[in-house]
XYZ file of C-alpha atoms in Angstrom:
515
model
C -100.362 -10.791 9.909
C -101.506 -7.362 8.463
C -104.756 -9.026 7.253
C -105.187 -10.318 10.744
C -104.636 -7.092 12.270
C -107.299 -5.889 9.671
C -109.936 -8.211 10.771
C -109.227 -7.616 14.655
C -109.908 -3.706 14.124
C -112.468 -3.989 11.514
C -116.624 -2.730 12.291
C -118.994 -4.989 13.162
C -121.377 -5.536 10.570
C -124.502 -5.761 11.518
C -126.187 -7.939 8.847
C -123.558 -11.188 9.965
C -125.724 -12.561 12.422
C -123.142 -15.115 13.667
C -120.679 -12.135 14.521
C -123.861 -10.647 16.414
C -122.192 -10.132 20.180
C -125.309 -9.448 22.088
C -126.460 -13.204 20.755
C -125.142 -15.648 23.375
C -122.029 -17.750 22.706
C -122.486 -21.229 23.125
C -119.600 -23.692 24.785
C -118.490 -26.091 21.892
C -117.695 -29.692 22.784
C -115.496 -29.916 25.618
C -115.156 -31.320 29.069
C -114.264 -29.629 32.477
C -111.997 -31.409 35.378
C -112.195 -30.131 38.909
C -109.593 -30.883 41.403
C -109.977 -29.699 44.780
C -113.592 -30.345 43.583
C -114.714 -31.137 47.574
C -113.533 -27.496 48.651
C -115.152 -24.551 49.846
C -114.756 -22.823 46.282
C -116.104 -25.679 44.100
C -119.321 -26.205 46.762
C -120.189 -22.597 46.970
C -119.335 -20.837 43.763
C -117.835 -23.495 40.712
C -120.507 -26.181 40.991
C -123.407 -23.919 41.049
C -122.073 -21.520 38.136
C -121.404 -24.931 36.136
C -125.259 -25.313 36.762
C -126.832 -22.479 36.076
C -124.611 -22.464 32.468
C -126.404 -25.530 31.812
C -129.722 -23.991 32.315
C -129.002 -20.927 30.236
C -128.149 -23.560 27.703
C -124.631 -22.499 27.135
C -123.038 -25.544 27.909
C -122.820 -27.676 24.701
C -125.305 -31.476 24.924
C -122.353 -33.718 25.957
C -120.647 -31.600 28.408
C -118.920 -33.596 30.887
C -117.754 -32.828 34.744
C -114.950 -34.709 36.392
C -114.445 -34.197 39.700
C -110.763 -35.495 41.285
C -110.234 -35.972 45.307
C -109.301 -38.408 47.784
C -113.086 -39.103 48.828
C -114.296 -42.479 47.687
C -117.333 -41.635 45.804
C -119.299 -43.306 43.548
C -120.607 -41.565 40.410
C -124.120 -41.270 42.406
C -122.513 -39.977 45.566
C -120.177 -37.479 43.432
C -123.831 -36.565 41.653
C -125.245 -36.196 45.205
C -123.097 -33.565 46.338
C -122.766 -31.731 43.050
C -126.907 -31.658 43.294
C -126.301 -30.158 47.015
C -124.137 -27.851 46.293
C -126.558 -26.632 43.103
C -129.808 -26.450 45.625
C -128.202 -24.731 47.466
C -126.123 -21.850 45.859
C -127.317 -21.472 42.056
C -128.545 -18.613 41.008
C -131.207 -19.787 38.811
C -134.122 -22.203 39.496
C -133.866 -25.875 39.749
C -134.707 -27.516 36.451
C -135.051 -31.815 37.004
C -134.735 -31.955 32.924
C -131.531 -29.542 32.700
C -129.786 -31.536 36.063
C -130.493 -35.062 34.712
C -128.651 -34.060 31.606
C -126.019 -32.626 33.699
C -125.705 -35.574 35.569
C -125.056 -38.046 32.963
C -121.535 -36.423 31.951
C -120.617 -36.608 35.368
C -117.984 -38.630 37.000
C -115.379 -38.737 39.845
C -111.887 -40.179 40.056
C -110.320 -40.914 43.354
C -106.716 -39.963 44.323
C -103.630 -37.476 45.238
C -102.073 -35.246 43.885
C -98.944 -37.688 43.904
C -100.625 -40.772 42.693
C -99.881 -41.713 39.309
C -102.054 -44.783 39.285
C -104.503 -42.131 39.715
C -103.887 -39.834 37.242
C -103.275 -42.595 34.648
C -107.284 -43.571 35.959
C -108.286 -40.367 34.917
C -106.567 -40.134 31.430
C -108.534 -43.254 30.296
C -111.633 -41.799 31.283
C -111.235 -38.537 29.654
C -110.155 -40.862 26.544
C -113.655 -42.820 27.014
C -115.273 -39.716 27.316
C -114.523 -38.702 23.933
C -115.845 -41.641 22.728
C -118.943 -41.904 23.745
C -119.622 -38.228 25.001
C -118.417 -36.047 22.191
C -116.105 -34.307 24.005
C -114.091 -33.928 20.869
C -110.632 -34.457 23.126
C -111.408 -30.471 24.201
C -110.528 -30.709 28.347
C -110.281 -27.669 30.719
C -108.645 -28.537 33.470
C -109.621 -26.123 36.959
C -106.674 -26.250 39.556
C -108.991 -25.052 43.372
C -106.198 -26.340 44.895
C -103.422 -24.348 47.086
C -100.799 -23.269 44.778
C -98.186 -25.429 47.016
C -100.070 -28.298 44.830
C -100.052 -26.578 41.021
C -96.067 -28.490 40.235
C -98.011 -31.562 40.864
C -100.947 -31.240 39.099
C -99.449 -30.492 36.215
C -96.687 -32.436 36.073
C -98.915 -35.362 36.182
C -101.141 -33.798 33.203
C -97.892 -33.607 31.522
C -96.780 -37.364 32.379
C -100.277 -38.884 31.152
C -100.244 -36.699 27.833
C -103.534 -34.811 29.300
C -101.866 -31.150 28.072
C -101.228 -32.147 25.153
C -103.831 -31.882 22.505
C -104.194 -33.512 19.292
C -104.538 -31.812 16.083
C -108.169 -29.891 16.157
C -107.861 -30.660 19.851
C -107.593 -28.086 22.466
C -106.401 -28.382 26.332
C -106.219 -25.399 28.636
C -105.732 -24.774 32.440
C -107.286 -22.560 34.626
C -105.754 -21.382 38.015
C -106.871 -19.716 41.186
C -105.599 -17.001 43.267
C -102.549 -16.537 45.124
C -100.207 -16.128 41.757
C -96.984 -16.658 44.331
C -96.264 -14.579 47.237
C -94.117 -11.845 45.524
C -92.648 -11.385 42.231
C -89.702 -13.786 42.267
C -92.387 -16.987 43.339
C -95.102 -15.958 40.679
C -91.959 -15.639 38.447
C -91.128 -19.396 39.455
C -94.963 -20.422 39.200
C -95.344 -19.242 35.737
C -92.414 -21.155 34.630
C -93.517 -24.221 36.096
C -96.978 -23.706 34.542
C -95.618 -22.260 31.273
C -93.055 -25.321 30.529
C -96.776 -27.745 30.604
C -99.312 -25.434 28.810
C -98.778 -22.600 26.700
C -99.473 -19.471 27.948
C -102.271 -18.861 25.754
C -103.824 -21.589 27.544
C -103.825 -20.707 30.977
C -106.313 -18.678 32.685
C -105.570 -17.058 35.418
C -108.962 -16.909 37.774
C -109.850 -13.199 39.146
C -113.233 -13.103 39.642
C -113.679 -9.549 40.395
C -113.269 -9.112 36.458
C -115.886 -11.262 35.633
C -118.422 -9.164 37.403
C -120.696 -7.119 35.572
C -120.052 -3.644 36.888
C -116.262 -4.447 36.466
C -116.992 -4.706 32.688
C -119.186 -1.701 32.303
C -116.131 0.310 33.629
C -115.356 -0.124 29.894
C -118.655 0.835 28.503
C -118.892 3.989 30.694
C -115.681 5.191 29.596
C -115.431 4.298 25.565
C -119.013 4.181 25.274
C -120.239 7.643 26.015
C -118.759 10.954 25.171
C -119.850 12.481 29.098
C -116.815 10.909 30.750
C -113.974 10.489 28.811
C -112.978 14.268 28.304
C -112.375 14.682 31.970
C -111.161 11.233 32.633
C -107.632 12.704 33.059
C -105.460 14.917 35.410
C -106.499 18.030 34.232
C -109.806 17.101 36.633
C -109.619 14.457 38.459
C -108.121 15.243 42.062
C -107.368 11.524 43.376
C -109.084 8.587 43.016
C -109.880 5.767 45.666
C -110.732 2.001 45.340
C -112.215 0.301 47.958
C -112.752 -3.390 48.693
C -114.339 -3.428 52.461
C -115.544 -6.621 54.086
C -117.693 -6.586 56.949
C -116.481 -10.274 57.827
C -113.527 -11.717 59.857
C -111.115 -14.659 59.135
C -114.471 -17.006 59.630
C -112.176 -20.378 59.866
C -109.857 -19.232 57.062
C -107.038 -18.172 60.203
C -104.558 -21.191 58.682
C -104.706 -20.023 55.014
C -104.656 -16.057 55.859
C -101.966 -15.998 58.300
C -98.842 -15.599 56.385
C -100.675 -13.897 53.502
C -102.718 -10.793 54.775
C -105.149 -8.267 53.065
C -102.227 -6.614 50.859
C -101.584 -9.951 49.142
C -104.907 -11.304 49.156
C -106.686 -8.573 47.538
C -104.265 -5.351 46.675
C -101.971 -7.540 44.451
C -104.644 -8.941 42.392
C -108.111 -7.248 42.422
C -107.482 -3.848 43.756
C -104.666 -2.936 40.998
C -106.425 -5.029 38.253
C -109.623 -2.478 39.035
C -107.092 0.709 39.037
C -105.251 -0.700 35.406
C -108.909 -0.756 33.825
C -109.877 2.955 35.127
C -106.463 4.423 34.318
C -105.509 2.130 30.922
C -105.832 4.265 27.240
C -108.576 3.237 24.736
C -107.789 -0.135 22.740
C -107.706 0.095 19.346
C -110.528 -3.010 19.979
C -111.780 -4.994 22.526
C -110.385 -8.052 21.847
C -107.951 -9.987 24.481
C -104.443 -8.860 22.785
C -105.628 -5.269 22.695
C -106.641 -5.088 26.318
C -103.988 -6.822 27.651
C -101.316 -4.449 26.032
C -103.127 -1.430 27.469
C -103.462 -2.744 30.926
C -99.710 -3.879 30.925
C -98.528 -0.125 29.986
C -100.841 1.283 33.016
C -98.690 -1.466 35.409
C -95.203 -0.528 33.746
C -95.821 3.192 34.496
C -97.097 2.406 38.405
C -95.172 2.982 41.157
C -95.726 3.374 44.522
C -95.233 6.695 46.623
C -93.076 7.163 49.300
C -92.280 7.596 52.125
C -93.855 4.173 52.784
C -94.862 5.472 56.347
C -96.530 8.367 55.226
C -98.651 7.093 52.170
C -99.101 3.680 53.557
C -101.445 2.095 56.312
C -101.804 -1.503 57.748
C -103.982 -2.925 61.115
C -105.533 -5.957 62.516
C -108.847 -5.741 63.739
C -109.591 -6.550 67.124
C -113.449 -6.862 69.157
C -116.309 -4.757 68.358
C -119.367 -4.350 67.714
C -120.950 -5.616 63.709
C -123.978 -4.173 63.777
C -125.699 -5.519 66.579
C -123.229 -8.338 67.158
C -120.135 -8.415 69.573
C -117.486 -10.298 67.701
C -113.993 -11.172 68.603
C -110.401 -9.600 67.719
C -108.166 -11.335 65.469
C -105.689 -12.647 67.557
C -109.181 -14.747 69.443
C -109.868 -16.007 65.876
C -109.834 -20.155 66.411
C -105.850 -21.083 64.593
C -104.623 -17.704 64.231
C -100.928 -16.801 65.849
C -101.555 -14.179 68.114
C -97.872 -12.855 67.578
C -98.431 -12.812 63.823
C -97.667 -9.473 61.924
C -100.120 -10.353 58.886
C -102.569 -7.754 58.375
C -106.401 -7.676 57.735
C -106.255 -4.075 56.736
C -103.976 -2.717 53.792
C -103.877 0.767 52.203
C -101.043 2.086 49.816
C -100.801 4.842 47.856
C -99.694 4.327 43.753
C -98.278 6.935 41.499
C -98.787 6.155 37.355
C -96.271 8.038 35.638
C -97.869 8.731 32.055
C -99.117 12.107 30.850
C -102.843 11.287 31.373
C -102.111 10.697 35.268
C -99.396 12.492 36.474
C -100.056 13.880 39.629
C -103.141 11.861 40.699
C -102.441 10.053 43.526
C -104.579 6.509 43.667
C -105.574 5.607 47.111
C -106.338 1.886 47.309
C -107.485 0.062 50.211
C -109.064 -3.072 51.229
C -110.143 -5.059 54.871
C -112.011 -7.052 57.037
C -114.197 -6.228 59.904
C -114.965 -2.570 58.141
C -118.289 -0.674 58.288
C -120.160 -2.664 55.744
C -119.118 -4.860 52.230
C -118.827 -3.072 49.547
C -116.202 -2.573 46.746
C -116.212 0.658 45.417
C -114.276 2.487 42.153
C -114.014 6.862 43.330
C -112.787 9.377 41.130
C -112.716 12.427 43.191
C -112.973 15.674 40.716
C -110.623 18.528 41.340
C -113.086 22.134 42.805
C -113.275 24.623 40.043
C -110.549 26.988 39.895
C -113.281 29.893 40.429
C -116.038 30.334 41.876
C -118.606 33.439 42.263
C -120.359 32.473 45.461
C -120.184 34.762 48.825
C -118.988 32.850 51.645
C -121.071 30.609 53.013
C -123.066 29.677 50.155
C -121.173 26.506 49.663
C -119.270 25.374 52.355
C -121.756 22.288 52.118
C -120.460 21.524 49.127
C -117.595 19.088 48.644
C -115.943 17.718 45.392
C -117.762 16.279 42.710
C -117.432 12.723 41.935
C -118.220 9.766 40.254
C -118.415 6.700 41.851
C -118.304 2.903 40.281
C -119.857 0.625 43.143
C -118.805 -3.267 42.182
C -120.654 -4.596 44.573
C -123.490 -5.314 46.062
C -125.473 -2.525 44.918
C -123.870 -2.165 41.203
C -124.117 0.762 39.767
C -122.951 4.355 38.872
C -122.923 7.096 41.269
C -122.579 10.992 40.284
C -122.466 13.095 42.901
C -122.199 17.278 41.935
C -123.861 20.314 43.545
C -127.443 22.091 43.362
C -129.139 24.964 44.693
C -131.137 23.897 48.385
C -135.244 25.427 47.380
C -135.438 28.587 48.758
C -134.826 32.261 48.512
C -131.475 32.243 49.689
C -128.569 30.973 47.201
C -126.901 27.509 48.887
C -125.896 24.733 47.177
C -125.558 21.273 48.918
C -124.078 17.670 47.114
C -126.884 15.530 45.542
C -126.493 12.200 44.144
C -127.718 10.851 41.161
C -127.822 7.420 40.868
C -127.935 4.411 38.527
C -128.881 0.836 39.939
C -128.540 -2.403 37.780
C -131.053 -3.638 39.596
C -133.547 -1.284 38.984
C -132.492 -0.225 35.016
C -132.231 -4.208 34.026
C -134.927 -6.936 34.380
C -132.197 -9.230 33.844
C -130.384 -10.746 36.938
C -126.477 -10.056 36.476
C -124.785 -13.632 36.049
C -122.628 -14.227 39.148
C -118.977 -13.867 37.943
C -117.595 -17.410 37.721
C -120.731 -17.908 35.389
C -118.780 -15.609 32.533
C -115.539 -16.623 33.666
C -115.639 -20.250 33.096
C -117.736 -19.899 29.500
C -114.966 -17.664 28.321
C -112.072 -20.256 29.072
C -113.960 -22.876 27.540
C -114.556 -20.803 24.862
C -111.616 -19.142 24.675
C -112.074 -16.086 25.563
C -109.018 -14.724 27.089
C -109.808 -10.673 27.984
C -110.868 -11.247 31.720
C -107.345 -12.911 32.521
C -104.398 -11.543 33.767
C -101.567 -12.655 32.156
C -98.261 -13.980 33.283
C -96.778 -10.452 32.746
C -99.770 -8.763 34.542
C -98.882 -10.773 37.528
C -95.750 -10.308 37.670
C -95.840 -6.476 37.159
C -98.863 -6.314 40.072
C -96.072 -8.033 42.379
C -93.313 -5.564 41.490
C -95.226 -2.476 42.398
C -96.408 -4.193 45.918
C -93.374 -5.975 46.912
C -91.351 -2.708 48.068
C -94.494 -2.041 50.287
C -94.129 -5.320 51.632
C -90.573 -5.295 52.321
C -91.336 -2.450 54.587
C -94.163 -3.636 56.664
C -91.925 -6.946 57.113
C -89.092 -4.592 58.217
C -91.158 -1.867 60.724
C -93.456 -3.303 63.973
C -96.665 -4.602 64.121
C -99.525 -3.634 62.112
C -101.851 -0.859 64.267
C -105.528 -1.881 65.649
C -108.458 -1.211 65.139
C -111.910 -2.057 66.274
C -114.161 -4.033 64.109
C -116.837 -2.372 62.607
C -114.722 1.195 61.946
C -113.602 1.509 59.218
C -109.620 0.937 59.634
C -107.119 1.799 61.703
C -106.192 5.862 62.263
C -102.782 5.706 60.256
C -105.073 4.899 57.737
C -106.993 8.264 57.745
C -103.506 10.574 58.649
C -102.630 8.658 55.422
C -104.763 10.949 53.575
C -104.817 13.758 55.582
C -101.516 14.207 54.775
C -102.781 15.509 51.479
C -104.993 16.959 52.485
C -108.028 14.552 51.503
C -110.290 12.145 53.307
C -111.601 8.730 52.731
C -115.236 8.353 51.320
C -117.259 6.636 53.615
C -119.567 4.371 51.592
């Protein structure tokens, strides 16, 4: 173990090319299986990531795609709609040579979720693929299925001996968003995963961490010797994470209602973002290391009371997007118009360790806001003196540094400087940094990175069972209280939240950043 431990921390040395990490890392021999493969997710984001892997040529020569669903398809009509889906929403251009390589490891397997004659269908093929596609018995399997379904699944894996893997085999699963609806289901959900597949095998699917700008929150931070020093209470004032959508429900009424923004994105994304900003430096970057610092950020989080004070929840209703009228929630086609769920969600989280006590973080998250973006603020405290006559700054607001996730990624500093002139003012400036505009490279989208790392076992983008679990804890008192206190207040699409939302922070005498 010590000599382990060793190796984990030890330099890189540069003249081992294979431990090179800015060389690519190429998928070894291994399989994928899709179920829920005819859903919104697998069209629009799985199939076309699975694609453009190919044509990076990460994807080893005898990959092979299984599909599972109740459609009866043919292998051509399965490769039909896998090719639509790819015209349509890759990212990089259509290659005939790449695709009809693709194609030939594809198949699809018709059933339930119930059907064992099914299942038992699809453990012979996966057996036949090894055979004669190389798929050395190495099978991911991808639940994009509603977690009501995930007891099925894999109790059928475990009745046809599909999670179990041979000696030099491996088998792992990977599973969507929602991880339960509070802490006792997830609890319940990672049991019934856990008793199947080990819980280094299971990947737990947020793809907000496999974006790029998510990542480079750990560059900017360990990387350069500019941030770190103040990255800490004695500066920074507050910080705010934002996740705004300028969309509504858009046909999703029936899965949202009963869920809302808190659960959908708060639980998962928003604090996931916050453990990354606030976590200590790992001793190295590798999975166990991360993990561990992430889970002490979540043990010390709590949130701040009281809850109607430093919390804020609404439901849009009609407005104006832009130039376009659109409807109120409760008009949205299947949604209950006496439903409580909310589309907007703001808390407020205390982290009770010595590098963060006393910084509130403000995070908050909706639909029907100004405009999409997802935003990281760190809000810099004023300096405790300053030798200006009055007047020569009352432009000037706090300093900042801003982390924008999407969609323009990049880093945003904004500080003050002298206006040209005789007179001494000083104004906020910006100075930015655009991925687009420092990289030639197009970012990969995140499922891209997220499905290479499960099949290659790369585990640091994942939140763990105990990540989960602690996310719920520090939510699920906010929860209890919005299911215990009224409706949710309005507010008209296209603002940006409802006006609880704004007393929220004007309580402390702060104000939202308006992106």
């Amino acid at each position: 173990m010590a000599n382990a431990a060793a190796r984990e921390q030890q330099p890189l040395n540069p003249l081992r090319q294979a431990d090179d990490t800015r060389l690519p890392r190429i998928a070894g021999p291994s399989g994928l299986v899709i179920f829920g493969v005819t859903g919104d997710l697998a069209r629009k984001k799985l199939l076309p990531a699975i694609y453009d892997l190919a044509n990076r040529g990460l994807l080893p020569a005898g990959f092979t795609l299984i599909g599972f669903g109740r459609r009866e398809w043919s292998k051509r009509d399965f490769e039909d709609y896998v090719r639509g889906a790819v015209e349509k929403g890759a990212r990089t251009r259509f290659n005939d040579n790449v695709w009809e390589r693709l194609a030939e490891g594809m198949h699809f397997v018709r059933g339930a979720f119930n059907d064992d004659q099914a299942f038992d269908s699809l453990a012979e093929l996966l057996r036949e693929m090894d055979a004669t596609r190389g798929t050395a018995g190495n099978w991911a399997y991808y639940l994009s299925v509603p977690p009501d379904y995930f007891s099925d699944v894999i109790h059928q894996l475990d009745r046809c001996g599909m999670a179990t893997p041979e000696d030099g085999q491996w088998r792992r699963v990977v599973i969507e968003k929602p991880f339960g609806h509070d802490a006792a289901t997830a609890r319940e959900l990672n049991e019934v995963v856990n008793q199947v597949f080990p819980e280094r095998s299971v990947f737990r699917i947020d793809h907000y961490l496999g974006k790029e700008t998510v990542q480079n929150i750990l560059a900017l931070r360990f990387a350069n010797q500019l941030f770190e020093p103040i990255w800490n209470a004695n500066y920074i004032d507050h910080v705010q994470i934002t996740m705004a959508e300028d969309i509504g429900l858009g046909g999703r009424a029936g899965y949202y209602d009963g869920i809302g923004a808190a659960r959908d994105v708060i639980q998962n994304h928003l604090i996931q973002l916050m453990a990354l900003v606030a976590m200590e430096e790992p001793a190295s970057f590798s999975p166990r290391q991360l993990k561990a610092e992430k889970i002490k950020v979540l043990r010390a989080t709590y949130p701040v009371e009281p809850f109607d004070r430093t919390t804020a929840r609404g439901q849009y209703t009609a407005g104006w997007q832009g130039s376009e009228k659109v409807v109120g929630l409760r008009e949205e086609e299947g949604f209950d118009p006496d439903s409580t769920t909310e589309t907007f969600a703001a808390c407020t989280l205390q982290i009770n360790t010595r590098r963060w006590a006393g910084v509130p973080f403000y995070l908050r998250t909706g639909k029907r806001l100004g405009r999409r973006v997802t935003e990281i603020a760190l809000v810099l405290k004023r300096p405790p003196y300053q030798p200006f006559q009055p007047g020569q700054t009352e432009s000037l607001t706090n300093n900042a540094v801003v982390l924008r996730i999407q969609p323009d990624e990049g880093v945003l500093m904004r500080f003050g400087s002298k206006v040209p002139g005789s007179a001494l003012e000083v104004r906020d400036v910006n100075m930015n940094f655009s991925y687009s505009e420092a990289f030639t490279e197009k970012s990969p989208e995140a499922y891209e990175r997220l499905i290479l790392d499960a099949l290659l076992d790369e585990s640091s983008l994942f939140p763990t069972n105990e990540e989960v679990e602690y996310s719920w804890e520090i939510l699920d008192p906010i929860l209890d209280y919005w299911a215990e206190n009224g409706r949710p207040d309005e507010y008209a699409a296209g603002t940006w939240g409802p006006e609880s939302a704004d007393r929220m922070l004007e309580a402390d005498g702060r104000v939202w950043r308006r992106p």
